[in-house]
Amino acid sequence: MIALLICLSAFACITLKKGNKDRLFYLIITLLCIASGVCYFIIFRDINLL
Amino acid sequence: MRIEANAIKIKNVILVALCGLIVPISRVLDHHAASIASTAAWLTPLAAALLFVPYCFILVSITKKYPDKGLAEINKIVLGNIFGTVINVLYMTWFTLLSAYYLCKFGERMAATVFYDTDATVFVSMILILLSFALKRGQEPLLRACSIFFFAVAAVFIFSLLSVTPNIHPEYNLPIEPSLTGGVLKGGVQIFSVLTYFTTVSFFFKHVKSESLSKYLLKGGSVALLLCLLSIFVIVGLFSAPLVAEMPFPFFSAVKEISVFDSVERIEAIIICVMILSDFSIITLFMLCFGNAAKETFKLKAPVKFDLILLLVFIISLFFSSNSTKLNHISAAMIVPLNLIVGAGLPFILFMTALLCKRKKA
């Protein structure tokens, strides 16, 4: 799961560099994936990321 | 006569919605109706019909005024760019949450009924991979395929219920007392909340041929309510209301009692496996609606790629517990109000706004 989150972050960075309307939409979805993934780990897996 | 390759018919979309509706009808509604309305549970679909008629009127009025336009586009026209976008994002959130919820429900049911000791995530991942491939083919073939699935799923569903009818105790569905009226109305609202999934039909209006929505919507609603009535009547008649209210899978328990000509038994695994088509249809429908809404809201040029959206759905599904009791609690506490607000409330607001704007202009 952590590896997946890293991959998604990398994808978000690449998308941000290219930039167009379609890519922006996918960037939002990617960021939502990352945010919900991190929330899942913090809340349900009780992992202290800090 | 040559059939247009890219034509979507309203009938197809309604059939897909009906196929998907068999999921809550067979798994959630009987449990809810029995716990709320007790012996009068079988009357709850009739109460839902009272709410469904005005809902149909609103949906038909909206789409009639803006032919060849999807609901996402109509939202932007009537409510303005900013409010329209906000409402469309709400719809997209609704589709994502529902997909995640039904995904979770599917995984949990497979793990708890047929494939014991298997992690639900395995089934969830498998259906997501399947969906990812299927959604790449475009919405037209997928909708057509899912509309055919409806006949298979409905046949199996009705066969399962009719097979256990000899064991029904009619007295379990009686007495109907005036004190149960409140429960029946409350149960009716819960059933109506599921019927609001027909709102999804209006997201395809940009792609469908202009046909009469009212006819198909009323027919679809009637079929859904009849299936619901049959399901609740048979299952409560089989186990009694207090027992159904406590059971995690009343339909599955009823199916276990099926015996074909007193020779073939234990066919529940086959029935449950056919019902997977219904799970596939409901998640496909929500995903396609998400795609249509996203395309209209963010003015996307290329066809929507669903891989990332499915990943988001998967992560959200992890938040929902895989415990059936907790999932039923989530359904009552979150999914039902959300359906009522987004599925019926937002079209009502849109209808009223359009009406006020029309009067102002006149």
Short mmCIF file of C-alpha atoms in Angstrom, two decimals:
data_model
loop_
_atom_site.label_atom_id
_atom_site.label_comp_id
_atom_site.label_asym_id
_atom_site.label_seq_id
_atom_site.Cartn_x
_atom_site.Cartn_y
_atom_site.Cartn_z
CA MET A 1 0.00 0.00 0.00
CA ILE A 2 2.82 2.36 0.88
CA ALA A 3 4.52 1.51 -2.44
CA LEU A 4 1.26 2.30 -4.21
CA LEU A 5 1.04 5.67 -2.50
CA ILE A 6 4.61 6.47 -3.57
CA CYS A 7 3.77 5.53 -7.19
CA LEU A 8 0.68 7.75 -7.09
CA SER A 9 2.69 10.67 -5.72
CA ALA A 10 5.18 10.23 -8.58
CA PHE A 11 2.32 10.18 -11.08
CA ALA A 12 0.88 13.36 -9.54
CA CYS A 13 4.25 15.12 -9.92
CA ILE A 14 4.57 14.11 -13.59
CA THR A 15 0.98 15.22 -14.30
CA LEU A 16 1.53 18.58 -12.66
CA LYS A 17 4.54 19.22 -14.92
CA LYS A 18 2.67 18.55 -18.19
CA GLY A 19 -0.58 20.34 -17.25
CA ASN A 20 -3.81 20.45 -19.23
CA LYS A 21 -7.49 20.25 -18.23
CA ASP A 22 -7.81 16.47 -18.57
CA ARG A 23 -4.61 15.90 -16.66
CA LEU A 24 -5.71 18.30 -13.94
CA PHE A 25 -8.80 16.17 -13.37
CA TYR A 26 -6.69 13.03 -13.02
CA LEU A 27 -4.34 14.92 -10.73
CA ILE A 28 -7.28 15.75 -8.44
CA ILE A 29 -8.31 12.08 -8.41
CA THR A 30 -4.70 11.04 -7.70
CA LEU A 31 -4.45 13.48 -4.82
CA LEU A 32 -7.76 12.18 -3.46
CA CYS A 33 -6.37 8.64 -3.68
CA ILE A 34 -3.24 9.69 -1.79
CA ALA A 35 -5.22 11.60 0.84
CA SER A 36 -7.69 8.77 1.44
CA GLY A 37 -4.86 6.20 1.47
CA VAL A 38 -2.95 8.19 4.08
CA CYS A 39 -6.14 8.70 6.13
CA TYR A 40 -6.82 4.96 6.00
CA PHE A 41 -3.36 4.19 7.34
CA ILE A 42 -3.54 6.79 10.08
CA ILE A 43 -7.09 6.00 11.24
CA PHE A 44 -7.51 2.28 10.70
CA ARG A 45 -4.01 0.87 10.75
CA ASP A 46 -2.99 3.16 13.61
CA ILE A 47 0.30 4.09 11.95
CA ASN A 48 1.93 7.25 13.21
CA LEU A 49 3.38 8.84 10.06
CA LEU A 50 4.92 11.68 12.04
CA MET B 1 -32.65 -2.81 -40.54
CA ARG B 2 -29.23 -1.56 -39.52
CA ILE B 3 -28.82 -0.79 -35.85
CA GLU B 4 -26.72 2.28 -35.00
CA ALA B 5 -23.54 1.20 -33.29
CA ASN B 6 -23.37 4.09 -30.84
CA ALA B 7 -27.04 4.39 -29.96
CA ILE B 8 -28.00 3.96 -26.31
CA LYS B 9 -31.63 3.36 -25.57
CA ILE B 10 -33.35 4.51 -22.40
CA LYS B 11 -34.68 0.99 -22.08
CA ASN B 12 -31.11 -0.32 -21.79
CA VAL B 13 -30.16 2.16 -19.08
CA ILE B 14 -33.36 1.42 -17.12
CA LEU B 15 -32.64 -2.33 -17.39
CA VAL B 16 -29.10 -1.80 -16.09
CA ALA B 17 -30.47 0.25 -13.18
CA LEU B 18 -33.00 -2.51 -12.48
CA CYS B 19 -30.28 -5.16 -12.62
CA GLY B 20 -28.28 -3.14 -10.12
CA LEU B 21 -31.32 -2.58 -7.89
CA ILE B 22 -31.56 -6.33 -7.31
CA VAL B 23 -28.45 -5.97 -5.09
CA PRO B 24 -30.13 -3.78 -2.41
CA ILE B 25 -33.48 -5.53 -2.90
CA SER B 26 -31.99 -8.94 -2.14
CA ARG B 27 -29.62 -7.86 0.59
CA VAL B 28 -30.61 -4.72 2.42
CA LEU B 29 -34.29 -3.88 2.00
CA ASP B 30 -35.83 -7.05 3.44
CA HIS B 31 -33.68 -6.69 6.54
CA HIS B 32 -34.55 -2.98 6.97
CA ALA B 33 -38.26 -3.42 6.23
CA ALA B 34 -38.59 -6.30 8.71
CA SER B 35 -36.79 -4.41 11.47
CA ILE B 36 -38.88 -1.25 10.98
CA ALA B 37 -42.34 -2.42 9.91
CA SER B 38 -42.39 -5.90 11.49
CA THR B 39 -45.31 -8.01 10.17
CA ALA B 40 -46.46 -5.23 7.83
CA ALA B 41 -43.03 -5.14 6.11
CA TRP B 42 -44.51 -6.31 2.80
CA LEU B 43 -46.56 -3.09 2.62
CA THR B 44 -43.48 -0.87 2.58
CA PRO B 45 -43.04 -1.05 -1.27
CA LEU B 46 -46.58 0.35 -1.59
CA ALA B 47 -45.62 3.28 0.64
CA ALA B 48 -42.50 3.76 -1.51
CA ALA B 49 -44.71 3.91 -4.63
CA LEU B 50 -46.44 7.00 -3.19
CA LEU B 51 -43.10 8.81 -3.15
CA PHE B 52 -41.90 7.37 -6.44
CA VAL B 53 -44.68 8.91 -8.56
CA PRO B 54 -43.85 12.59 -7.78
CA TYR B 55 -40.14 11.76 -8.10
CA CYS B 56 -40.82 10.42 -11.61
CA PHE B 57 -42.75 13.58 -12.45
CA ILE B 58 -39.83 15.79 -11.35
CA LEU B 59 -37.22 13.78 -13.25
CA VAL B 60 -39.33 13.65 -16.41
CA SER B 61 -40.10 17.40 -16.25
CA ILE B 62 -36.41 18.26 -15.94
CA THR B 63 -35.27 16.09 -18.82
CA LYS B 64 -38.22 17.03 -21.03
CA LYS B 65 -37.33 20.71 -20.86
CA TYR B 66 -33.72 20.07 -21.86
CA PRO B 67 -33.77 17.23 -24.41
CA ASP B 68 -30.44 15.71 -25.47
CA LYS B 69 -28.71 17.04 -22.37
CA GLY B 70 -27.41 15.06 -19.40
CA LEU B 71 -28.30 16.01 -15.82
CA ALA B 72 -24.77 17.33 -15.24
CA GLU B 73 -25.18 19.77 -18.13
CA ILE B 74 -28.70 20.77 -17.03
CA ASN B 75 -27.35 21.53 -13.53
CA LYS B 76 -24.83 23.93 -15.04
CA ILE B 77 -27.44 25.62 -17.26
CA VAL B 78 -30.08 26.09 -14.54
CA LEU B 79 -27.96 26.68 -11.43
CA GLY B 80 -25.09 28.54 -13.08
CA ASN B 81 -21.51 27.55 -13.56
CA ILE B 82 -20.34 27.62 -9.93
CA PHE B 83 -23.39 26.08 -8.21
CA GLY B 84 -23.81 23.62 -11.08
CA THR B 85 -20.23 22.45 -10.64
CA VAL B 86 -20.70 22.10 -6.88
CA ILE B 87 -23.86 20.02 -7.39
CA ASN B 88 -22.12 17.87 -10.01
CA VAL B 89 -19.22 17.26 -7.64
CA LEU B 90 -21.79 16.19 -5.02
CA TYR B 91 -23.24 13.73 -7.52
CA MET B 92 -19.75 12.41 -8.29
CA THR B 93 -19.07 11.96 -4.57
CA TRP B 94 -22.38 10.09 -4.28
CA PHE B 95 -21.42 7.75 -7.12
CA THR B 96 -18.00 7.11 -5.60
CA LEU B 97 -19.38 6.39 -2.13
CA LEU B 98 -22.10 4.11 -3.50
CA SER B 99 -19.63 2.22 -5.66
CA ALA B 100 -17.33 1.75 -2.67
CA TYR B 101 -20.24 0.66 -0.47
CA TYR B 102 -21.57 -1.91 -2.95
CA LEU B 103 -18.04 -3.10 -3.65
CA CYS B 104 -17.55 -3.70 0.04
CA LYS B 105 -20.95 -5.36 0.33
CA PHE B 106 -20.08 -7.66 -2.58
CA GLY B 107 -16.74 -8.70 -1.07
CA GLU B 108 -18.25 -9.27 2.34
CA ARG B 109 -21.11 -11.37 0.97
CA MET B 110 -18.82 -13.57 -1.12
CA ALA B 111 -16.47 -14.13 1.82
CA ALA B 112 -19.25 -14.82 4.31
CA THR B 113 -21.48 -17.06 2.23
CA VAL B 114 -19.68 -19.06 -0.43
CA PHE B 115 -15.91 -18.77 -0.05
CA TYR B 116 -15.35 -19.01 3.68
CA ASP B 117 -11.95 -18.12 5.13
CA THR B 118 -11.07 -15.99 2.10
CA ASP B 119 -10.25 -12.33 2.50
CA ALA B 120 -12.98 -10.08 1.00
CA THR B 121 -10.25 -7.91 -0.56
CA VAL B 122 -9.49 -10.75 -3.01
CA PHE B 123 -13.02 -10.57 -4.48
CA VAL B 124 -13.05 -6.79 -4.41
CA SER B 125 -9.74 -6.66 -6.31
CA MET B 126 -10.95 -9.22 -8.86
CA ILE B 127 -14.16 -7.36 -9.71
CA LEU B 128 -12.19 -4.09 -9.91
CA ILE B 129 -9.77 -5.58 -12.44
CA LEU B 130 -12.74 -6.87 -14.44
CA LEU B 131 -14.40 -3.45 -14.29
CA SER B 132 -11.21 -1.75 -15.35
CA PHE B 133 -11.09 -3.87 -18.53
CA ALA B 134 -14.82 -3.60 -19.19
CA LEU B 135 -14.97 0.19 -18.80
CA LYS B 136 -12.25 0.60 -21.43
CA ARG B 137 -14.65 -0.74 -24.07
CA GLY B 138 -16.92 2.30 -23.80
CA GLN B 139 -20.36 2.67 -22.31
CA GLU B 140 -22.54 1.49 -25.22
CA PRO B 141 -21.53 -2.21 -25.35
CA LEU B 142 -21.29 -2.34 -21.57
CA LEU B 143 -24.82 -0.98 -21.09
CA ARG B 144 -26.17 -3.40 -23.65
CA ALA B 145 -24.45 -6.34 -21.96
CA CYS B 146 -25.64 -5.31 -18.50
CA SER B 147 -29.23 -4.93 -19.75
CA ILE B 148 -29.07 -8.56 -20.91
CA PHE B 149 -27.69 -9.54 -17.48
CA PHE B 150 -30.91 -8.19 -15.94
CA PHE B 151 -32.98 -11.00 -17.45
CA ALA B 152 -30.59 -13.66 -16.14
CA VAL B 153 -30.40 -12.14 -12.66
CA ALA B 154 -34.15 -11.44 -12.44
CA ALA B 155 -34.94 -15.00 -13.57
CA VAL B 156 -32.63 -16.48 -10.91
CA PHE B 157 -33.95 -14.10 -8.25
CA ILE B 158 -37.61 -14.86 -8.98
CA PHE B 159 -36.90 -18.61 -9.32
CA SER B 160 -35.17 -18.61 -5.91
CA LEU B 161 -38.07 -16.84 -4.24
CA LEU B 162 -40.77 -18.93 -5.91
CA SER B 163 -38.93 -22.16 -5.06
CA VAL B 164 -39.31 -21.49 -1.34
CA THR B 165 -42.95 -20.32 -1.50
CA PRO B 166 -44.36 -23.74 -0.42
CA ASN B 167 -42.60 -23.25 2.94
CA ILE B 168 -44.13 -19.82 3.59
CA HIS B 169 -46.20 -19.24 6.71
CA PRO B 170 -48.76 -16.59 5.67
CA GLU B 171 -49.45 -15.80 9.33
CA TYR B 172 -45.93 -14.33 9.62
CA ASN B 173 -47.08 -11.50 7.32
CA LEU B 174 -50.04 -10.76 9.57
CA PRO B 175 -51.53 -8.97 11.52
CA ILE B 176 -51.48 -5.53 9.94
CA GLU B 177 -52.26 -3.12 12.75
CA PRO B 178 -52.77 0.67 12.61
CA SER B 179 -49.86 1.02 15.05
CA LEU B 180 -47.52 -0.21 12.29
CA THR B 181 -48.42 2.68 9.92
CA GLY B 182 -45.45 4.76 11.05
CA GLY B 183 -43.10 1.83 10.49
CA VAL B 184 -44.55 1.14 7.04
CA LEU B 185 -44.07 4.78 6.00
CA LYS B 186 -40.52 4.81 7.38
CA GLY B 187 -39.76 1.56 5.55
CA GLY B 188 -41.30 3.07 2.42
CA VAL B 189 -38.86 5.97 2.63
CA GLN B 190 -35.96 3.51 2.87
CA ILE B 191 -37.16 1.64 -0.22
CA PHE B 192 -37.71 4.91 -2.05
CA SER B 193 -34.14 5.92 -1.18
CA VAL B 194 -32.96 2.94 -3.25
CA LEU B 195 -35.32 3.79 -6.12
CA THR B 196 -33.57 7.17 -6.40
CA TYR B 197 -30.83 5.27 -8.26
CA PHE B 198 -33.04 5.88 -11.29
CA THR B 199 -31.63 9.44 -11.22
CA THR B 200 -28.56 7.89 -12.84
CA VAL B 201 -30.61 7.40 -16.03
CA SER B 202 -30.69 11.15 -16.62
CA PHE B 203 -26.87 11.28 -16.78
CA PHE B 204 -27.00 9.38 -20.08
CA PHE B 205 -29.43 11.72 -21.79
CA LYS B 206 -26.76 13.32 -23.93
CA HIS B 207 -26.08 9.96 -25.52
CA VAL B 208 -29.57 8.48 -25.82
CA LYS B 209 -32.08 8.86 -28.57
CA SER B 210 -34.92 11.14 -27.50
CA GLU B 211 -37.55 8.71 -26.24
CA SER B 212 -40.31 8.94 -23.68
CA LEU B 213 -38.63 8.65 -20.28
CA SER B 214 -41.86 8.65 -18.26
CA LYS B 215 -43.08 5.37 -19.76
CA TYR B 216 -39.85 3.48 -19.11
CA LEU B 217 -39.29 5.07 -15.71
CA LEU B 218 -42.75 4.10 -14.47
CA LYS B 219 -42.35 0.59 -15.88
CA GLY B 220 -38.89 0.24 -14.30
CA GLY B 221 -40.11 1.55 -10.95
CA SER B 222 -43.08 -0.83 -10.99
CA VAL B 223 -40.84 -3.83 -11.72
CA ALA B 224 -38.45 -2.82 -8.93
CA LEU B 225 -41.31 -2.39 -6.45
CA LEU B 226 -42.86 -5.72 -7.45
CA LEU B 227 -39.52 -7.51 -6.98
CA CYS B 228 -39.19 -5.79 -3.62
CA LEU B 229 -42.72 -6.78 -2.57
CA LEU B 230 -42.14 -10.39 -3.62
CA SER B 231 -38.80 -10.55 -1.84
CA ILE B 232 -40.06 -9.09 1.45
CA PHE B 233 -43.30 -11.10 1.42
CA VAL B 234 -41.52 -14.41 0.80
CA ILE B 235 -38.59 -13.87 3.15
CA VAL B 236 -40.66 -12.54 6.07
CA GLY B 237 -43.23 -15.30 5.42
CA LEU B 238 -40.45 -17.84 5.58
CA PHE B 239 -38.59 -16.75 8.71
CA SER B 240 -40.89 -14.19 10.48
CA ALA B 241 -40.06 -10.49 10.87
CA PRO B 242 -38.09 -10.58 14.19
CA LEU B 243 -35.80 -13.29 12.79
CA VAL B 244 -35.23 -11.50 9.45
CA ALA B 245 -34.35 -8.32 11.37
CA GLU B 246 -31.56 -10.24 13.12
CA MET B 247 -30.28 -12.18 10.08
CA PRO B 248 -27.26 -10.87 8.17
CA PHE B 249 -28.29 -12.51 4.85
CA PRO B 250 -32.02 -13.39 4.88
CA PHE B 251 -32.14 -13.97 1.12
CA PHE B 252 -29.15 -16.30 1.23
CA SER B 253 -30.65 -18.23 4.15
CA ALA B 254 -33.90 -18.59 2.16
CA VAL B 255 -32.00 -19.81 -0.89
CA LYS B 256 -30.33 -22.50 1.24
CA GLU B 257 -33.72 -24.16 1.65
CA ILE B 258 -34.24 -24.65 -2.10
CA SER B 259 -34.59 -28.21 -3.25
CA VAL B 260 -35.21 -28.91 -6.97
CA PHE B 261 -37.59 -31.91 -7.30
CA ASP B 262 -36.34 -33.09 -3.89
CA SER B 263 -33.14 -34.26 -5.56
CA VAL B 264 -30.88 -31.27 -6.26
CA GLU B 265 -30.00 -29.29 -3.15
CA ARG B 266 -27.36 -26.81 -2.00
CA ILE B 267 -27.63 -24.73 -5.16
CA GLU B 268 -27.07 -21.47 -3.28
CA ALA B 269 -23.50 -21.17 -4.58
CA ILE B 270 -24.76 -21.11 -8.19
CA ILE B 271 -27.41 -18.52 -7.36
CA ILE B 272 -24.97 -16.30 -5.49
CA CYS B 273 -22.50 -16.53 -8.39
CA VAL B 274 -25.18 -15.48 -10.93
CA MET B 275 -26.03 -12.57 -8.66
CA ILE B 276 -22.46 -11.29 -9.15
CA LEU B 277 -23.74 -9.94 -12.48
CA SER B 278 -26.01 -7.67 -10.50
CA ASP B 279 -23.09 -6.36 -8.41
CA PHE B 280 -21.12 -5.81 -11.59
CA SER B 281 -24.05 -3.87 -13.14
CA ILE B 282 -24.61 -1.53 -10.20
CA ILE B 283 -20.92 -0.57 -9.90
CA THR B 284 -20.65 -0.20 -13.70
CA LEU B 285 -23.70 2.08 -13.72
CA PHE B 286 -22.28 4.34 -11.01
CA MET B 287 -18.89 4.46 -12.69
CA LEU B 288 -20.37 5.38 -16.07
CA CYS B 289 -22.45 8.10 -14.43
CA PHE B 290 -19.31 9.36 -12.70
CA GLY B 291 -17.58 9.45 -16.08
CA ASN B 292 -20.44 11.33 -17.75
CA ALA B 293 -20.70 13.82 -14.87
CA ALA B 294 -16.93 14.39 -14.84
CA LYS B 295 -16.84 14.90 -18.59
CA GLU B 296 -19.58 17.54 -18.45
CA THR B 297 -18.35 19.26 -15.30
CA PHE B 298 -14.66 19.56 -16.15
CA LYS B 299 -15.16 19.69 -19.94
CA LEU B 300 -12.80 16.78 -20.51
CA LYS B 301 -11.76 16.24 -24.11
CA ALA B 302 -10.64 12.62 -24.08
CA PRO B 303 -12.83 9.70 -22.91
CA VAL B 304 -12.60 9.26 -19.14
CA LYS B 305 -10.03 6.73 -17.95
CA PHE B 306 -11.47 4.81 -15.04
CA ASP B 307 -8.35 3.15 -13.59
CA LEU B 308 -7.57 5.90 -11.11
CA ILE B 309 -11.23 6.37 -10.21
CA LEU B 310 -11.52 2.65 -9.50
CA LEU B 311 -8.44 2.87 -7.31
CA LEU B 312 -10.09 5.69 -5.37
CA VAL B 313 -13.23 3.58 -5.00
CA PHE B 314 -11.10 0.69 -3.73
CA ILE B 315 -9.36 2.86 -1.11
CA ILE B 316 -12.71 4.29 0.06
CA SER B 317 -14.14 0.77 0.27
CA LEU B 318 -11.36 -0.03 2.77
CA PHE B 319 -12.91 2.54 5.12
CA PHE B 320 -16.19 0.64 5.25
CA SER B 321 -16.05 -2.29 7.60
CA SER B 322 -16.34 -5.76 6.10
CA ASN B 323 -18.66 -6.80 8.92
CA SER B 324 -22.26 -7.31 7.73
CA THR B 325 -23.85 -5.82 10.88
CA LYS B 326 -21.72 -2.68 10.56
CA LEU B 327 -22.45 -2.45 6.83
CA ASN B 328 -26.19 -2.57 7.55
CA HIS B 329 -25.66 0.18 10.13
CA ILE B 330 -23.72 2.25 7.55
CA SER B 331 -26.57 1.72 5.09
CA ALA B 332 -29.20 3.01 7.54
CA ALA B 333 -27.10 5.86 8.94
CA MET B 334 -25.30 7.12 5.85
CA ILE B 335 -26.41 5.61 2.54
CA VAL B 336 -30.19 6.09 2.98
CA PRO B 337 -29.98 9.82 3.92
CA LEU B 338 -27.38 10.38 1.19
CA ASN B 339 -29.65 8.75 -1.41
CA LEU B 340 -32.58 10.88 -0.32
CA ILE B 341 -30.60 14.13 -0.35
CA VAL B 342 -28.60 13.62 -3.54
CA GLY B 343 -30.85 11.23 -5.47
CA ALA B 344 -34.19 12.94 -4.81
CA GLY B 345 -33.43 16.26 -3.05
CA LEU B 346 -31.07 17.71 -5.65
CA PRO B 347 -33.37 17.00 -8.65
CA PHE B 348 -36.18 18.61 -6.59
CA ILE B 349 -34.05 21.75 -5.98
CA LEU B 350 -33.19 21.84 -9.67
CA PHE B 351 -36.85 21.50 -10.62
CA MET B 352 -37.92 24.29 -8.25
CA THR B 353 -35.13 26.60 -9.46
CA ALA B 354 -36.08 26.00 -13.09
CA LEU B 355 -39.73 26.69 -12.21
CA LEU B 356 -38.90 29.94 -10.40
CA CYS B 357 -36.65 31.12 -13.27
CA LYS B 358 -39.45 30.41 -15.74
CA ARG B 359 -41.96 32.44 -13.68
CA LYS B 360 -39.50 35.31 -13.31
CA LYS B 361 -38.98 35.43 -17.08
CA ALA B 362 -42.76 35.29 -17.71
#
